[in-house]
Amino acid sequence: MTKDNLEALIEGIPKAELHLHIEGSFEPELMFKISKRNNIKLEYNSINELKQAYKFNNLQEFLDIYYIGAQVLIHEQDFFDLTWAYLTKVHSQKVVHVEVFFDPQTHTERGVEFATVINGIYKALKKGEQELNISFRLIMSYLRHLSEEEAFKTLESSLPFKHWINGVGLDSSEKGNPPSKFVNVFKASANQGYKLVAHAGEEGPSEYIWEALDLLNVIRIDHGNRCLTDDKLVARLVKDSIALTLCPLSNLELKVIQKMEDHPVAKMLNQGILATINSDDPAYFGGYMNENYYETSKALKLSKDQIMKLAINSFKASWLNEEAKNKHISEVKSYFESI
Ligand code: HPA
Ligand code: ZN
């Protein structure tokens, strides 16, 4: 397929995004605009200077900059604008359903109220549902470099907004912060009715994926790249239909892989894993959903059937009800039949 044909094919596919940190969709232009509006000086003097800093050797180098960027978010309107910018962008890429992570602790640690953060994000998601026809779920993520006690405080703060929050996740610095550190707070979160997911096996070993499954009882793994080193783990993921939310451009930018040709998604599909493609932190890693689909398809020479499978998996692995899943999946199939 030519570049133009592959791009056009991908642009037309209805798809769901299941691994997106809203703070990671903060484009430098909007960041500067909001920093001026709030009178908060960024450490960088220009958009160009900031973009120059987006060169990472590992997850931690990225996180250090990601947390700096988030510091300009203060008011409900800021969180609304951030979320609305993401939604309008992915709407142009035929994303029809999103499951969005937010990191409350990144903001509450700076004195911003939990309510301010979630009100802004939720109002934009509702507007996106009404005006752009994008359905959504919201996932509150605990920062794993902080203590379990801190996560418990966050769980407590979330309770007045429980009806808006569908699940909890675990993100930030993986190495040295295993899922086992958060067993109690995940149990308490499940007792509140939250669904459970966790980042595991991005930089950390396959043991962290086992822990996320067996100790935290998650129903989906974010990233999970490292599972291929363990046949028993692969068998478990397949048997229990545990989806992986992979993020190829993120993996490349954070040196989880050295080149896109090394990305494990094709092998995972071949082994029957419910693999999906997502953008993680698109403002930092050079692409939203379509760029992730495109770069992966090109480098791994994915067939049309494999690309279709990825889109179907994105709905299968979502938290939509069965009726909505089936509707989207048949739309994906008709699209591929029509081309
Ligand atoms: N990994 C861990 N934490 C994160 C990421 C990620 O890819 N993105 C934002 N927070
Ligand atoms: Zn992530």
Short mmCIF file of C-alpha atoms and ligand atoms in Angstrom, two decimals:
data_model
loop_
_atom_site.label_atom_id
_atom_site.label_comp_id
_atom_site.label_asym_id
_atom_site.label_seq_id
_atom_site.Cartn_x
_atom_site.Cartn_y
_atom_site.Cartn_z
CA MET A 1 0.00 0.00 0.00
CA THR A 2 1.27 3.52 -0.73
CA LYS A 3 1.70 6.00 2.12
CA ASP A 4 -1.36 7.95 0.98
CA ASN A 5 -3.49 4.83 0.74
CA LEU A 6 -2.48 3.56 4.15
CA GLU A 7 -3.08 6.97 5.72
CA ALA A 8 -6.49 7.25 4.06
CA LEU A 9 -7.41 3.73 5.16
CA ILE A 10 -6.54 4.50 8.79
CA GLU A 11 -8.24 7.90 8.81
CA GLY A 12 -11.58 6.32 7.96
CA ILE A 13 -11.62 3.60 10.62
CA PRO A 14 -13.95 4.20 13.58
CA LYS A 15 -11.85 3.53 16.67
CA ALA A 16 -11.69 3.75 20.46
CA GLU A 17 -8.82 5.10 22.52
CA LEU A 18 -8.32 3.27 25.82
CA HIS A 19 -4.98 4.59 27.05
CA LEU A 20 -4.73 8.35 27.15
CA HIS A 21 -3.48 10.57 29.96
CA ILE A 22 -5.35 13.83 29.63
CA GLU A 23 -2.32 15.72 31.04
CA GLY A 24 -0.29 14.10 28.26
CA SER A 25 -2.46 15.70 25.59
CA PHE A 26 -1.31 19.17 26.70
CA GLU A 27 0.05 20.75 23.53
CA PRO A 28 2.79 23.37 24.00
CA GLU A 29 0.67 26.09 22.34
CA LEU A 30 -2.18 25.61 24.82
CA MET A 31 0.32 25.24 27.69
CA PHE A 32 1.81 28.67 26.94
CA LYS A 33 -1.62 30.22 26.53
CA ILE A 34 -2.80 28.91 29.91
CA SER A 35 0.50 29.76 31.63
CA LYS A 36 0.07 33.40 30.52
CA ARG A 37 -3.59 33.43 31.53
CA ASN A 38 -2.65 32.16 35.02
CA ASN A 39 0.49 34.24 35.35
CA ILE A 40 2.63 31.17 35.90
CA LYS A 41 6.03 31.27 34.30
CA LEU A 42 7.13 28.08 32.58
CA GLU A 43 10.80 27.08 32.82
CA TYR A 44 10.95 27.37 29.04
CA ASN A 45 10.98 30.70 27.21
CA SER A 46 9.28 29.65 24.01
CA ILE A 47 7.25 26.87 22.44
CA ASN A 48 10.34 25.90 20.46
CA GLU A 49 12.53 25.71 23.53
CA LEU A 50 9.94 23.52 25.22
CA LYS A 51 9.66 21.22 22.21
CA GLN A 52 13.46 20.92 22.14
CA ALA A 53 13.28 19.42 25.62
CA TYR A 54 11.06 16.58 24.35
CA LYS A 55 13.88 14.10 23.94
CA PHE A 56 13.67 11.25 26.40
CA ASN A 57 15.91 8.31 27.24
CA ASN A 58 13.42 6.63 29.54
CA LEU A 59 10.07 6.98 31.30
CA GLN A 60 11.42 9.10 34.18
CA GLU A 61 12.91 11.76 31.90
CA PHE A 62 9.50 12.14 30.30
CA LEU A 63 7.62 12.21 33.60
CA ASP A 64 9.84 15.01 34.93
CA ILE A 65 8.74 17.28 32.06
CA TYR A 66 5.15 16.05 32.03
CA TYR A 67 4.71 17.08 35.68
CA ILE A 68 6.25 20.51 35.00
CA GLY A 69 3.78 21.13 32.15
CA ALA A 70 0.81 20.17 34.33
CA GLN A 71 1.73 22.87 36.89
CA VAL A 72 0.06 25.62 34.86
CA LEU A 73 -3.35 23.95 35.22
CA ILE A 74 -5.13 25.74 38.06
CA HIS A 75 -8.76 26.52 37.26
CA GLU A 76 -11.69 24.42 36.14
CA GLN A 77 -11.57 26.23 32.79
CA ASP A 78 -7.97 25.04 32.28
CA PHE A 79 -8.95 21.40 32.71
CA PHE A 80 -11.94 21.97 30.48
CA ASP A 81 -9.84 23.56 27.71
CA LEU A 82 -7.25 20.76 27.94
CA THR A 83 -9.90 18.06 27.60
CA TRP A 84 -11.84 19.87 24.90
CA ALA A 85 -8.70 20.31 22.79
CA TYR A 86 -8.06 16.56 22.99
CA LEU A 87 -11.63 15.69 22.04
CA THR A 88 -11.78 17.99 19.01
CA LYS A 89 -8.44 16.62 17.83
CA VAL A 90 -9.44 12.96 18.06
CA HIS A 91 -12.86 13.70 16.60
CA SER A 92 -11.00 14.68 13.43
CA GLN A 93 -9.34 11.23 13.53
CA LYS A 94 -12.58 9.26 13.71
CA VAL A 95 -12.18 8.31 17.36
CA VAL A 96 -15.72 7.63 18.57
CA HIS A 97 -15.09 6.41 22.12
CA VAL A 98 -12.45 7.41 24.70
CA GLU A 99 -11.41 6.07 28.09
CA VAL A 100 -9.42 8.87 29.67
CA PHE A 101 -6.96 8.77 32.56
CA PHE A 102 -6.45 11.72 34.85
CA ASP A 103 -3.85 12.04 37.62
CA PRO A 104 -5.58 13.85 40.52
CA GLN A 105 -2.45 13.79 42.72
CA THR A 106 -0.45 15.81 40.20
CA HIS A 107 -2.87 18.63 40.94
CA THR A 108 -4.02 18.11 44.54
CA GLU A 109 -0.34 18.02 45.63
CA ARG A 110 -0.11 21.62 44.34
CA GLY A 111 -3.21 22.72 46.23
CA VAL A 112 -5.71 22.41 43.36
CA GLU A 113 -8.97 20.88 44.58
CA PHE A 114 -10.03 17.45 43.33
CA ALA A 115 -13.40 19.03 42.41
CA THR A 116 -11.76 21.67 40.20
CA VAL A 117 -9.90 19.02 38.23
CA ILE A 118 -12.77 16.63 37.70
CA ASN A 119 -15.40 19.30 37.03
CA GLY A 120 -13.36 20.71 34.15
CA ILE A 121 -12.57 17.33 32.64
CA TYR A 122 -16.07 15.92 33.06
CA LYS A 123 -17.85 18.96 31.61
CA ALA A 124 -15.70 18.77 28.48
CA LEU A 125 -16.33 15.01 28.16
CA LYS A 126 -20.09 15.61 28.43
CA LYS A 127 -19.93 18.34 25.80
CA GLY A 128 -17.93 15.95 23.57
CA GLU A 129 -20.62 13.32 24.01
CA GLN A 130 -23.37 15.77 23.07
CA GLU A 131 -21.69 17.74 20.29
CA LEU A 132 -19.12 15.34 18.83
CA ASN A 133 -20.89 12.07 19.56
CA ILE A 134 -17.83 10.71 21.40
CA SER A 135 -18.80 8.36 24.23
CA PHE A 136 -16.46 8.21 27.20
CA ARG A 137 -15.34 6.61 30.44
CA LEU A 138 -13.16 8.28 33.07
CA ILE A 139 -10.31 6.56 34.94
CA MET A 140 -8.60 8.03 37.99
CA SER A 141 -4.96 7.00 38.17
CA TYR A 142 -2.89 6.67 41.34
CA LEU A 143 0.72 7.83 41.11
CA ARG A 144 2.85 4.82 42.00
CA HIS A 145 5.91 6.83 43.06
CA LEU A 146 3.80 8.10 45.98
CA SER A 147 2.70 5.98 48.95
CA GLU A 148 -0.35 3.77 49.23
CA GLU A 149 -1.51 6.06 52.02
CA GLU A 150 -1.55 8.98 49.55
CA ALA A 151 -3.54 6.84 47.12
CA PHE A 152 -6.06 6.16 49.89
CA LYS A 153 -6.49 9.92 50.41
CA THR A 154 -7.16 10.28 46.68
CA LEU A 155 -9.72 7.49 46.79
CA GLU A 156 -11.43 9.29 49.65
CA SER A 157 -11.49 12.61 47.71
CA SER A 158 -13.00 10.87 44.70
CA LEU A 159 -16.04 9.51 46.52
CA PRO A 160 -18.30 12.56 46.06
CA PHE A 161 -17.70 12.13 42.29
CA LYS A 162 -18.00 8.35 42.24
CA HIS A 163 -20.86 8.46 39.72
CA TRP A 164 -18.54 10.13 37.18
CA ILE A 165 -15.56 7.80 37.63
CA ASN A 166 -15.58 4.35 36.04
CA GLY A 167 -12.28 2.95 37.15
CA VAL A 168 -8.90 3.41 38.76
CA GLY A 169 -5.44 2.92 37.26
CA LEU A 170 -1.79 3.01 38.32
CA ASP A 171 0.78 5.13 36.50
CA SER A 172 4.04 7.11 36.87
CA SER A 173 7.51 5.62 37.63
CA GLU A 174 7.20 1.86 37.26
CA LYS A 175 10.62 0.52 38.23
CA GLY A 176 10.84 -0.04 41.97
CA ASN A 177 7.11 0.63 42.44
CA PRO A 178 5.48 -2.76 41.88
CA PRO A 179 1.72 -3.30 41.83
CA SER A 180 2.05 -5.16 45.17
CA LYS A 181 2.60 -1.76 46.84
CA PHE A 182 -1.07 -0.91 46.12
CA VAL A 183 -2.95 -4.09 46.98
CA ASN A 184 -5.06 -2.54 49.74
CA VAL A 185 -6.08 0.59 47.91
CA PHE A 186 -7.04 -1.39 44.82
CA LYS A 187 -9.18 -3.65 46.98
CA ALA A 188 -10.84 -0.64 48.56
CA SER A 189 -11.36 0.92 45.10
CA ALA A 190 -13.05 -2.26 43.85
CA ASN A 191 -15.30 -2.15 46.93
CA GLN A 192 -16.42 1.31 45.81
CA GLY A 193 -17.45 -0.15 42.46
CA TYR A 194 -14.47 1.08 40.45
CA LYS A 195 -13.11 -1.11 37.66
CA LEU A 196 -9.37 -1.79 37.89
CA VAL A 197 -6.50 -1.35 35.44
CA ALA A 198 -2.76 -0.79 35.92
CA HIS A 199 0.29 0.14 33.91
CA ALA A 200 2.59 -2.87 34.00
CA GLY A 201 5.44 -4.28 31.95
CA GLU A 202 6.27 -0.99 30.21
CA GLU A 203 9.75 -0.67 31.77
CA GLY A 204 9.11 -3.09 34.61
CA PRO A 205 9.47 -6.89 34.31
CA SER A 206 6.80 -9.45 33.41
CA GLU A 207 6.46 -10.19 37.16
CA TYR A 208 4.75 -6.81 37.51
CA ILE A 209 2.12 -7.95 35.00
CA TRP A 210 1.53 -11.10 37.08
CA GLU A 211 1.20 -8.94 40.19
CA ALA A 212 -1.27 -6.60 38.51
CA LEU A 213 -3.39 -9.61 37.53
CA ASP A 214 -3.09 -11.76 40.63
CA LEU A 215 -2.67 -9.22 43.43
CA LEU A 216 -4.58 -6.20 42.12
CA ASN A 217 -7.14 -8.14 40.04
CA VAL A 218 -7.02 -5.74 37.12
CA ILE A 219 -9.17 -6.45 34.06
CA ARG A 220 -6.86 -4.73 31.56
CA ILE A 221 -3.12 -4.06 31.42
CA ASP A 222 -1.75 -0.71 30.24
CA HIS A 223 1.28 -1.35 28.02
CA GLY A 224 2.24 -4.93 28.98
CA ASN A 225 5.05 -5.02 26.40
CA ARG A 226 7.15 -7.34 28.53
CA CYS A 227 4.62 -10.20 28.56
CA LEU A 228 6.21 -11.86 25.53
CA THR A 229 9.18 -12.97 27.62
CA ASP A 230 6.88 -15.34 29.54
CA ASP A 231 4.85 -18.03 27.71
CA LYS A 232 2.72 -18.82 30.75
CA LEU A 233 1.77 -15.18 31.05
CA VAL A 234 0.82 -14.99 27.38
CA ALA A 235 -1.38 -18.06 27.84
CA ARG A 236 -3.05 -16.42 30.83
CA LEU A 237 -3.73 -13.16 28.94
CA VAL A 238 -5.26 -15.11 26.07
CA LYS A 239 -7.32 -17.44 28.27
CA ASP A 240 -8.82 -14.60 30.31
CA SER A 241 -9.11 -12.15 27.36
CA ILE A 242 -7.05 -9.57 29.23
CA ALA A 243 -6.55 -6.67 26.84
CA LEU A 244 -3.26 -4.82 26.51
CA THR A 245 -3.43 -1.09 25.75
CA LEU A 246 -0.23 -0.64 23.76
CA CYS A 247 1.21 2.74 22.84
CA PRO A 248 3.75 2.36 20.01
CA LEU A 249 4.95 5.96 19.62
CA SER A 250 5.28 6.27 23.39
CA ASN A 251 7.36 3.07 23.42
CA LEU A 252 9.62 4.47 20.75
CA GLU A 253 10.06 7.89 22.39
CA LEU A 254 10.74 6.38 25.83
CA LYS A 255 13.15 3.80 24.42
CA VAL A 256 11.04 0.83 25.47
CA ILE A 257 11.79 -0.22 21.88
CA GLN A 258 14.72 1.01 19.80
CA LYS A 259 12.86 1.13 16.48
CA MET A 260 9.24 0.73 15.43
CA GLU A 261 10.08 -2.50 13.58
CA ASP A 262 10.75 -4.03 17.01
CA HIS A 263 7.26 -3.30 18.32
CA PRO A 264 5.63 -6.48 19.71
CA VAL A 265 2.03 -5.78 18.61
CA ALA A 266 2.10 -8.05 15.54
CA LYS A 267 3.49 -10.96 17.56
CA MET A 268 0.85 -10.33 20.21
CA LEU A 269 -1.97 -10.43 17.66
CA ASN A 270 -0.53 -13.64 16.21
CA GLN A 271 -0.54 -15.21 19.66
CA GLY A 272 -4.18 -14.32 20.20
CA ILE A 273 -3.69 -11.49 22.69
CA LEU A 274 -6.39 -8.79 22.74
CA ALA A 275 -3.96 -6.04 21.74
CA THR A 276 -5.03 -2.42 21.14
CA ILE A 277 -3.25 0.69 19.89
CA ASN A 278 -3.40 3.98 21.76
CA SER A 279 -1.50 7.25 22.08
CA ASP A 280 -0.65 7.52 25.84
CA ASP A 281 0.64 11.13 25.86
CA PRO A 282 0.16 12.38 22.30
CA ALA A 283 1.43 15.94 22.84
CA TYR A 284 4.78 14.56 23.97
CA PHE A 285 5.28 11.57 21.69
CA GLY A 286 4.59 12.99 18.26
CA GLY A 287 1.20 11.58 17.43
CA TYR A 288 -2.42 10.88 18.22
CA MET A 289 -4.32 7.71 17.32
CA ASN A 290 -3.95 7.80 13.55
CA GLU A 291 -0.21 8.46 13.69
CA ASN A 292 0.16 5.51 16.07
CA TYR A 293 -1.84 3.22 13.76
CA TYR A 294 0.06 4.49 10.73
CA GLU A 295 3.62 4.19 12.05
CA THR A 296 2.93 0.73 13.47
CA SER A 297 1.20 -0.55 10.32
CA LYS A 298 3.99 0.77 8.13
CA ALA A 299 6.91 -0.54 10.17
CA LEU A 300 5.40 -3.97 10.85
CA LYS A 301 3.75 -4.24 7.42
CA LEU A 302 0.43 -5.07 9.04
CA SER A 303 -2.22 -6.53 6.75
CA LYS A 304 -5.66 -4.93 6.37
CA ASP A 305 -7.04 -7.78 8.48
CA GLN A 306 -4.59 -7.03 11.27
CA ILE A 307 -5.42 -3.32 11.20
CA MET A 308 -9.14 -4.16 11.29
CA LYS A 309 -8.51 -6.50 14.22
CA LEU A 310 -6.82 -3.68 16.17
CA ALA A 311 -9.84 -1.43 15.68
CA ILE A 312 -12.27 -4.22 16.61
CA ASN A 313 -10.18 -4.99 19.70
CA SER A 314 -10.37 -1.35 20.77
CA PHE A 315 -14.15 -1.74 21.15
CA LYS A 316 -14.03 -5.29 22.53
CA ALA A 317 -11.64 -4.19 25.28
CA SER A 318 -13.62 -1.05 26.07
CA TRP A 319 -16.11 -0.60 28.90
CA LEU A 320 -18.99 0.12 26.55
CA ASN A 321 -22.06 -2.08 26.96
CA GLU A 322 -22.47 -5.07 24.63
CA GLU A 323 -24.96 -3.30 22.39
CA ALA A 324 -22.67 -0.31 21.80
CA LYS A 325 -19.66 -2.61 21.28
CA ASN A 326 -21.53 -4.61 18.65
CA LYS A 327 -22.71 -1.50 16.87
CA HIS A 328 -19.17 -0.09 16.61
CA ILE A 329 -17.68 -3.43 15.61
CA SER A 330 -20.16 -3.84 12.77
CA GLU A 331 -19.33 -0.31 11.62
CA VAL A 332 -15.64 -1.23 11.51
CA LYS A 333 -16.46 -4.34 9.49
CA SER A 334 -18.67 -2.47 7.02
CA TYR A 335 -15.96 0.14 6.58
CA PHE A 336 -13.42 -2.53 5.65
CA GLU A 337 -15.93 -4.21 3.31
CA SER A 338 -16.57 -0.87 1.59
CA ILE A 339 -12.95 -0.19 0.64
N1 HPA B 1 3.75 5.35 31.96
C1 HPA B 1 3.63 5.65 33.25
N2 HPA B 1 3.07 6.77 33.68
C2 HPA B 1 2.61 7.64 32.79
C3 HPA B 1 2.71 7.39 31.45
C4 HPA B 1 3.29 6.18 31.01
O1 HPA B 1 3.42 5.85 29.83
N3 HPA B 1 2.16 8.46 30.83
C5 HPA B 1 1.74 9.30 31.78
N4 HPA B 1 2.01 8.81 32.98
ZN ZN B 2 0.24 5.52 30.11
#
